[in-house]
Short mmCIF file of C-alpha atoms and ligand atoms in Angstrom, two decimals:
data_model
loop_
_atom_site.label_atom_id
_atom_site.label_comp_id
_atom_site.label_asym_id
_atom_site.label_seq_id
_atom_site.Cartn_x
_atom_site.Cartn_y
_atom_site.Cartn_z
CA UNK A 1 25.20 -4.21 8.70
CA UNK A 2 26.51 -2.15 6.45
CA UNK A 3 24.87 -1.81 3.00
CA UNK A 4 22.41 -5.11 2.86
CA UNK A 5 20.80 -6.91 -0.23
CA UNK A 6 17.75 -5.06 -0.75
CA UNK A 7 14.91 -7.61 -3.32
CA UNK A 8 11.70 -5.81 -4.55
CA UNK A 9 8.80 -7.06 -6.00
CA UNK A 10 6.43 -5.00 -7.90
CA UNK A 11 9.71 -2.88 -8.76
CA UNK A 12 7.74 -0.61 -11.32
CA UNK A 13 4.79 -0.13 -9.21
CA UNK A 14 3.87 2.77 -7.03
CA UNK A 15 5.27 1.43 -3.95
CA UNK A 16 8.79 -0.71 -5.52
CA UNK A 17 9.66 2.52 -7.40
CA UNK A 18 9.95 4.86 -4.11
CA UNK A 19 11.00 2.35 -2.13
CA UNK A 20 13.66 1.49 -4.97
CA UNK A 21 14.61 5.39 -4.39
CA UNK A 22 14.72 5.73 -1.05
CA UNK A 23 17.24 2.81 -0.37
CA UNK A 24 19.25 3.88 -3.47
CA UNK A 25 22.46 4.69 -1.66
CA UNK A 26 22.87 2.68 1.03
CA UNK A 27 21.77 -0.85 -0.36
CA UNK A 28 22.44 -3.17 -2.52
CA UNK A 29 19.48 -3.42 -4.59
CA UNK A 30 17.98 -5.92 -6.73
CA UNK A 31 14.50 -4.84 -8.55
CA UNK A 32 12.22 -7.05 -9.96
CA UNK A 33 9.54 -6.97 -12.05
CA UNK A 34 6.88 -9.30 -13.24
CA UNK A 35 9.15 -9.90 -16.41
CA UNK A 36 11.90 -10.78 -13.18
CA UNK A 37 10.38 -12.20 -11.02
CA UNK A 38 6.48 -13.68 -11.28
CA UNK A 39 4.61 -13.75 -8.32
CA UNK A 40 2.56 -16.04 -9.64
CA UNK A 41 5.20 -18.95 -10.25
CA UNK A 42 6.36 -20.83 -6.42
CA UNK A 43 9.28 -21.79 -8.50
CA UNK A 44 10.18 -18.48 -10.00
CA UNK A 45 10.40 -17.40 -6.52
CA UNK A 46 11.98 -19.98 -5.06
CA UNK A 47 15.03 -20.15 -7.30
CA UNK A 48 14.73 -16.30 -7.49
CA UNK A 49 15.40 -16.37 -3.44
CA UNK A 50 18.00 -18.77 -3.53
CA UNK A 51 20.57 -17.61 -6.21
CA UNK A 52 20.18 -13.79 -4.49
CA UNK A 53 19.80 -14.63 -1.17
CA UNK A 54 18.97 -10.57 -0.20
CA UNK A 55 19.43 -9.64 3.30
CA UNK A 56 15.90 -7.61 3.08
CA UNK A 57 12.82 -8.40 0.41
CA UNK A 58 10.15 -5.60 0.27
CA UNK A 59 7.27 -7.32 -1.34
CA UNK A 60 5.40 -4.10 -3.09
CA UNK A 61 4.22 -6.68 -5.54
CA UNK A 62 0.83 -7.44 -5.28
CA UNK A 63 -3.03 -7.95 -7.62
CA UNK A 64 -3.85 -5.09 -7.39
CA UNK A 65 -6.68 -4.34 -9.20
CA UNK A 66 -9.81 -4.08 -6.87
CA UNK A 67 -12.68 -4.51 -8.90
CA UNK A 68 -11.26 -7.16 -12.13
CA UNK A 69 -10.78 -9.13 -8.87
CA UNK A 70 -13.96 -10.05 -8.59
CA UNK A 71 -14.12 -11.82 -11.72
CA UNK A 72 -10.11 -13.06 -11.96
CA UNK A 73 -10.28 -15.08 -8.22
CA UNK A 74 -7.93 -17.79 -8.88
CA UNK A 75 -4.21 -15.23 -10.35
CA UNK A 76 -5.61 -12.83 -7.58
CA UNK A 77 -5.11 -15.69 -4.47
CA UNK A 78 -1.93 -16.66 -6.13
CA UNK A 79 -0.28 -13.41 -6.34
CA UNK A 80 -1.37 -11.85 -2.73
CA UNK A 81 -2.91 -15.15 -1.12
CA UNK A 82 -0.23 -17.38 -2.26
CA UNK A 83 2.83 -15.57 -2.67
CA UNK A 84 3.60 -13.86 0.23
CA UNK A 85 3.40 -17.54 1.54
CA UNK A 86 6.11 -18.69 -0.09
CA UNK A 87 8.18 -15.56 0.26
CA UNK A 88 7.94 -15.86 4.19
CA UNK A 89 9.51 -19.57 3.32
CA UNK A 90 11.78 -19.01 1.70
CA UNK A 91 12.62 -15.34 4.19
CA UNK A 92 13.53 -17.95 7.21
CA UNK A 93 15.15 -20.15 5.61
CA UNK A 94 18.00 -18.42 4.63
CA UNK A 95 17.53 -15.22 7.01
CA UNK A 96 15.88 -12.27 5.68
CA UNK A 97 13.72 -9.76 6.59
CA UNK A 98 10.15 -9.82 5.02
CA UNK A 99 8.13 -6.71 4.78
CA UNK A 100 5.14 -7.21 3.31
CA UNK A 101 2.00 -4.86 2.35
CA UNK A 102 -1.64 -5.25 3.13
CA UNK A 103 -4.35 -3.56 3.31
CA UNK A 104 -7.13 -2.07 5.09
CA UNK A 105 -9.50 -3.91 2.44
CA UNK A 106 -8.74 -6.29 5.18
CA UNK A 107 -11.58 -5.01 7.45
CA UNK A 108 -15.80 -4.58 6.60
CA UNK A 109 -15.06 -0.68 7.24
CA UNK A 110 -17.89 -1.26 9.37
CA UNK A 111 -16.14 0.05 13.52
CA UNK A 112 -16.72 3.91 14.09
CA UNK A 113 -13.24 4.40 14.53
CA UNK A 114 -10.04 3.74 13.59
CA UNK A 115 -9.30 0.13 13.04
CA UNK A 116 -7.14 -1.42 15.44
CA UNK A 117 -4.84 -4.38 13.87
CA UNK A 118 -6.44 -6.54 16.41
CA UNK A 119 -9.81 -5.66 15.16
CA UNK A 120 -11.90 -8.57 13.24
CA UNK A 121 -10.83 -9.12 9.83
CA UNK A 122 -13.89 -9.46 7.12
CA UNK A 123 -12.98 -8.31 3.68
CA UNK A 124 -16.11 -7.59 1.22
CA UNK A 125 -14.01 -8.24 -1.94
CA UNK A 126 -12.24 -11.09 -3.77
CA UNK A 127 -8.88 -7.65 -3.32
CA UNK A 128 -9.88 -8.37 0.49
CA UNK A 129 -9.97 -11.71 0.44
CA UNK A 130 -7.03 -12.43 -1.20
CA UNK A 131 -4.60 -9.37 0.74
CA UNK A 132 -5.94 -11.60 4.12
CA UNK A 133 -5.22 -14.53 2.58
CA UNK A 134 -1.39 -12.86 2.17
CA UNK A 135 -1.17 -12.10 5.39
CA UNK A 136 -2.83 -15.22 6.58
CA UNK A 137 0.55 -17.44 5.35
CA UNK A 138 3.02 -15.47 6.46
CA UNK A 139 2.08 -15.04 10.01
CA UNK A 140 1.51 -18.84 9.80
CA UNK A 141 5.04 -19.08 8.16
CA UNK A 142 6.52 -16.61 11.08
CA UNK A 143 10.52 -15.83 10.64
CA UNK A 144 11.39 -12.71 10.32
CA UNK A 145 8.34 -11.18 9.15
CA UNK A 146 6.98 -7.15 8.83
CA UNK A 147 3.00 -6.25 7.37
CA UNK A 148 2.10 -3.44 7.18
CA UNK A 149 -1.15 -2.38 6.36
CA UNK A 150 -1.58 0.78 4.29
CA UNK A 151 -4.52 2.79 2.99
CA UNK A 152 -6.01 5.07 -0.54
CA UNK A 153 -2.05 5.36 -1.01
CA UNK A 154 -0.61 7.24 -4.53
CA UNK A 155 2.22 8.92 -5.90
CA UNK A 156 3.26 11.51 -8.94
CA UNK A 157 3.36 8.56 -11.37
CA UNK A 158 1.28 4.87 -11.46
CA UNK A 159 -2.34 4.78 -11.95
CA UNK A 160 -4.21 6.40 -8.73
CA UNK A 161 -6.90 8.50 -7.79
CA UNK A 162 -4.95 11.86 -7.35
CA UNK A 163 -3.43 11.15 -10.90
CA UNK A 164 -7.03 10.53 -12.11
CA UNK A 165 -9.02 13.42 -10.21
CA UNK A 166 -6.12 16.01 -12.08
CA UNK A 167 -7.12 14.30 -15.21
CA UNK A 168 -10.81 14.88 -14.85
CA UNK A 169 -10.18 18.13 -13.52
CA UNK A 170 -9.28 19.43 -16.96
CA UNK A 171 -11.86 17.98 -18.91
CA UNK A 172 -14.17 18.56 -16.58
CA UNK A 173 -16.73 21.25 -15.61
CA UNK A 174 -18.36 19.25 -12.44
CA UNK A 175 -17.16 15.80 -10.42
CA UNK A 176 -19.58 13.65 -8.61
CA UNK A 177 -17.36 11.78 -6.10
CA UNK A 178 -18.37 9.16 -3.10
CA UNK A 179 -18.45 11.10 0.10
CA UNK A 180 -19.13 8.41 2.26
CA UNK A 181 -16.41 6.56 2.18
CA UNK A 182 -13.15 7.61 4.72
CA UNK A 183 -9.97 6.60 5.18
CA UNK A 184 -6.09 8.21 4.99
CA UNK A 185 -4.44 8.90 2.04
CA UNK A 186 -0.92 7.52 1.99
CA UNK A 187 1.62 8.29 -0.09
CA UNK A 188 3.94 6.09 -1.60
CA UNK A 189 7.47 8.60 -0.88
CA UNK A 190 5.91 8.47 2.52
CA UNK A 191 5.18 4.38 3.42
CA UNK A 192 9.25 3.80 1.53
CA UNK A 193 10.37 6.56 4.35
CA UNK A 194 8.47 4.93 7.07
CA UNK A 195 9.86 1.21 5.75
CA UNK A 196 13.58 2.24 5.45
CA UNK A 197 14.03 3.83 9.20
CA UNK A 198 12.31 0.68 10.54
CA UNK A 199 14.33 -1.93 7.91
CA UNK A 200 17.34 -0.56 9.17
CA UNK A 201 16.40 -0.51 12.72
CA UNK A 202 15.39 -4.27 12.20
CA UNK A 203 18.94 -5.02 10.74
CA UNK A 204 21.05 -2.85 13.43
CA UNK A 205 19.57 -4.95 16.05
CA UNK A 206 18.23 -1.84 17.35
CA UNK A 207 14.16 -3.29 18.06
CA UNK A 208 15.64 -6.75 19.25
CA UNK A 209 14.57 -10.29 18.13
CA UNK A 210 12.27 -10.92 15.94
CA UNK A 211 10.27 -12.25 18.58
CA UNK A 212 9.95 -8.91 19.69
CA UNK A 213 8.80 -7.10 16.52
CA UNK A 214 7.25 -9.82 13.92
CA UNK A 215 4.02 -8.99 13.30
CA UNK A 216 1.38 -7.06 12.22
CA UNK A 217 1.23 -3.35 12.44
CA UNK A 218 -1.12 -0.19 10.53
CA UNK A 219 0.78 2.77 8.76
CA UNK A 220 -0.97 4.99 6.73
CA UNK A 221 -0.25 9.02 6.97
CA UNK A 222 -2.04 10.55 9.80
CA UNK A 223 -6.31 11.77 9.32
CA UNK A 224 -8.67 10.96 7.59
CA UNK A 225 -11.28 12.19 4.34
CA UNK A 226 -13.52 11.44 2.20
CA UNK A 227 -13.11 10.43 -1.66
CA UNK A 228 -15.17 13.44 -2.01
CA UNK A 229 -13.23 15.54 0.67
CA UNK A 230 -9.20 14.00 -1.34
CA UNK A 231 -10.71 15.50 -5.02
CA UNK A 232 -11.92 19.20 -3.40
CA UNK A 233 -8.57 19.48 -1.63
CA UNK A 234 -6.03 18.47 -5.20
CA UNK A 235 -8.29 20.92 -6.82
CA UNK A 236 -7.71 24.10 -4.56
CA UNK A 237 -4.34 22.79 -3.46
CA UNK A 238 -3.13 22.06 -7.32
CA UNK A 239 -4.79 25.36 -9.27
CA UNK A 240 -1.47 24.84 -11.43
CA UNK A 241 -1.91 21.24 -12.27
CA UNK A 242 -6.31 22.24 -13.64
CA UNK A 243 -6.84 24.31 -16.63
CA UNK A 244 -7.56 27.51 -15.57
CA UNK A 245 -10.41 26.69 -13.53
CA UNK A 246 -11.74 25.03 -10.55
CA UNK A 247 -14.58 21.49 -11.14
CA UNK A 248 -16.84 21.98 -8.92
CA UNK A 249 -17.32 18.63 -6.70
CA UNK A 250 -20.58 17.16 -5.82
CA UNK A 251 -21.17 14.44 -2.82
CA UNK A 252 -22.51 11.12 -3.94
CA UNK A 253 -23.27 8.23 -1.83
CA UNK A 254 -21.25 5.47 -2.93
CA UNK A 255 -24.95 3.11 -3.75
CA UNK A 256 -24.92 5.83 -6.15
CA UNK A 257 -21.40 4.49 -7.75
CA UNK A 258 -21.86 1.00 -7.85
CA UNK A 259 -18.43 -0.99 -8.47
CA UNK A 260 -17.99 -4.79 -9.28
CA UNK A 261 -16.03 -5.19 -5.89
CA UNK A 262 -17.49 -3.32 -2.73
CA UNK A 263 -15.67 -0.85 -0.11
CA UNK A 264 -15.40 -0.44 3.23
CA UNK A 265 -17.13 2.52 3.80
CA UNK A 266 -14.48 3.78 6.80
CA UNK A 267 -11.46 2.03 6.01
CA UNK A 268 -9.20 4.33 8.68
CA UNK A 269 -6.18 2.55 10.10
CA UNK A 270 -5.01 3.47 13.67
CA UNK A 271 -1.24 3.79 13.64
CA UNK A 272 -0.78 3.42 17.39
CA UNK A 273 0.83 0.33 17.23
CA UNK A 274 3.54 1.40 14.85
CA UNK A 275 4.20 5.15 16.65
CA UNK A 276 4.14 2.93 20.52
CA UNK A 277 7.11 -0.18 18.77
CA UNK A 278 9.39 1.62 16.46
CA UNK A 279 9.04 5.67 17.24
CA UNK A 280 7.67 6.13 13.68
CA UNK A 281 4.55 8.56 13.07
CA UNK A 282 3.95 9.23 9.45
CA UNK A 283 2.77 12.95 7.70
CA UNK A 284 -0.47 14.04 7.85
CA UNK A 285 -2.19 13.37 4.54
CA UNK A 286 -2.88 16.58 3.71
CA UNK A 287 1.32 17.69 4.03
CA UNK A 288 1.98 14.55 1.64
CA UNK A 289 -0.30 15.06 -0.30
CA UNK A 290 1.03 18.72 -1.27
CA UNK A 291 4.37 16.73 -1.70
CA UNK A 292 2.96 14.70 -4.69
CA UNK A 293 1.10 18.10 -6.11
CA UNK A 294 4.83 19.94 -5.64
CA UNK A 295 6.76 17.25 -7.30
CA UNK A 296 4.15 17.06 -10.11
CA UNK A 297 3.95 21.18 -10.05
CA UNK A 298 8.26 20.65 -11.19
CA UNK A 299 7.12 18.24 -13.97
CA UNK A 300 5.30 20.84 -15.54
N1 NAP B 401 -2.95 1.04 -4.05
C1 NAP B 401 -3.32 1.27 -2.77
O1 NAP B 401 -4.16 2.11 -2.75
C2 NAP B 401 -2.86 -0.02 -2.16
C3 NAP B 401 -4.31 0.78 -1.18
C4 NAP B 401 -3.55 -0.44 0.34
C5 NAP B 401 -2.68 -1.59 -0.26
N2 NAP B 401 -2.60 -1.77 -1.40
C6 NAP B 401 -0.93 -2.35 -0.98
O2 NAP B 401 0.54 -1.45 -0.78
C7 NAP B 401 1.14 -2.24 -1.94
C8 NAP B 401 1.78 -2.23 -3.11
O3 NAP B 401 1.05 -1.58 -4.63
P1 NAP B 401 1.38 -0.13 -5.34
O4 NAP B 401 0.11 0.85 -4.79
O5 NAP B 401 2.83 0.32 -5.39
O6 NAP B 401 0.61 -1.33 -6.45
P2 NAP B 401 0.81 -0.98 -8.64
O7 NAP B 401 1.09 0.05 -8.43
O8 NAP B 401 -0.42 -1.66 -8.70
O9 NAP B 401 1.65 -1.52 -7.84
C9 NAP B 401 1.87 -3.68 -7.90
C10 NAP B 401 2.81 -4.28 -8.85
O10 NAP B 401 3.11 -5.26 -8.67
C11 NAP B 401 3.26 -6.02 -9.94
N3 NAP B 401 2.87 -7.22 -10.44
C12 NAP B 401 1.45 -7.87 -10.26
N4 NAP B 401 1.13 -8.71 -10.95
C13 NAP B 401 2.99 -9.62 -10.77
C14 NAP B 401 3.65 -10.65 -10.64
N5 NAP B 401 2.07 -11.93 -10.86
N6 NAP B 401 4.52 -10.39 -10.40
C15 NAP B 401 5.41 -9.90 -10.15
N7 NAP B 401 4.57 -8.44 -9.70
C16 NAP B 401 3.59 -8.44 -10.07
C17 NAP B 401 3.00 -4.72 -11.30
O11 NAP B 401 3.11 -5.08 -12.36
P3 NAP B 401 1.91 -4.49 -13.46
O12 NAP B 401 2.08 -2.69 -13.53
O13 NAP B 401 3.33 -5.34 -14.71
O14 NAP B 401 0.80 -5.35 -13.24
C18 NAP B 401 2.46 -3.35 -10.44
O15 NAP B 401 4.25 -3.08 -10.91
C19 NAP B 401 0.49 -3.74 -2.53
O16 NAP B 401 0.67 -4.97 -2.28
C20 NAP B 401 -1.51 -3.41 -2.46
O17 NAP B 401 -1.64 -4.87 -1.95
C21 NAP B 401 -2.12 -0.56 -2.60
#
């Protein structure tokens, strides 16, 4: 397929933007934000997909306010839990590839070592529950789908930990950051690059029939770190983005930073299945962080 028609939901989000930029030039892109395709409306989803008839649907839209979801279960469930199933049904009807993103928060964090795809899910939060419901809905429909579970996503723009730390680092002399939750910080850019490589491979038949590849995969940057370790790395690697001095970063426990939603202590995902099936590996988290910090420095 020379120039596939690719519909991106959540086009204004971190991953949505990165996907639009990665696929630009080699696809006919239809970027949809909440105004042009509201994922909480099954009717809108069906009508839009019928009108556009895309070859690929990249579902980057989601309800991502993890703490707010605790008090907004119904809307989180509609967007994260039910919309993916509707997308999968329509994708199957028109023969489109559905790429969907899910989260490390489907696990409870209790494992010693990286989680593999077959490990038992046990979300601790409404957000995690809603994302798991979305995965289950897609798997129940079947068809040509790819579910990529990722973690700790950030980009040079958007709402994310890296930008928050840089802002607080400019404002304060010292910060308390949680040190007992570990995971793999992953850039939207790395996710977009991997998604492009895999989806173009799928469309060209490189990976065989859908029965060979339609499944759930973990997709994160390599390595792992705590939030506290990540904050320290940001400050060490980007002195030029601070206010002329390094803030000190004090490690604290999750119990000292209570939030409405409970988060897994160990979020690290194994990427072996992705590498084995598609030969695709994302950069290590430090290298990907440097790329984002460089892009931020170039804007200043
Ligand atoms: N961010 C993370 O740390 C993280 C970690 C693991 C997995 N993921 C998954 O990765 C995917 C991409 O996340 P992201 O980091 O790019 O999140 P994001 O920056 O919050 O983007 C999500 C986008 O979805 C849009 N959206 C929300 N409700 C919608 C609706 N009813 N209809 C249409 N669009 C709607 C949002 O629009 P508004 O701005 O208007 O709300 C936003 O543009 C999601 O599936 C997320 O669950 C993210």
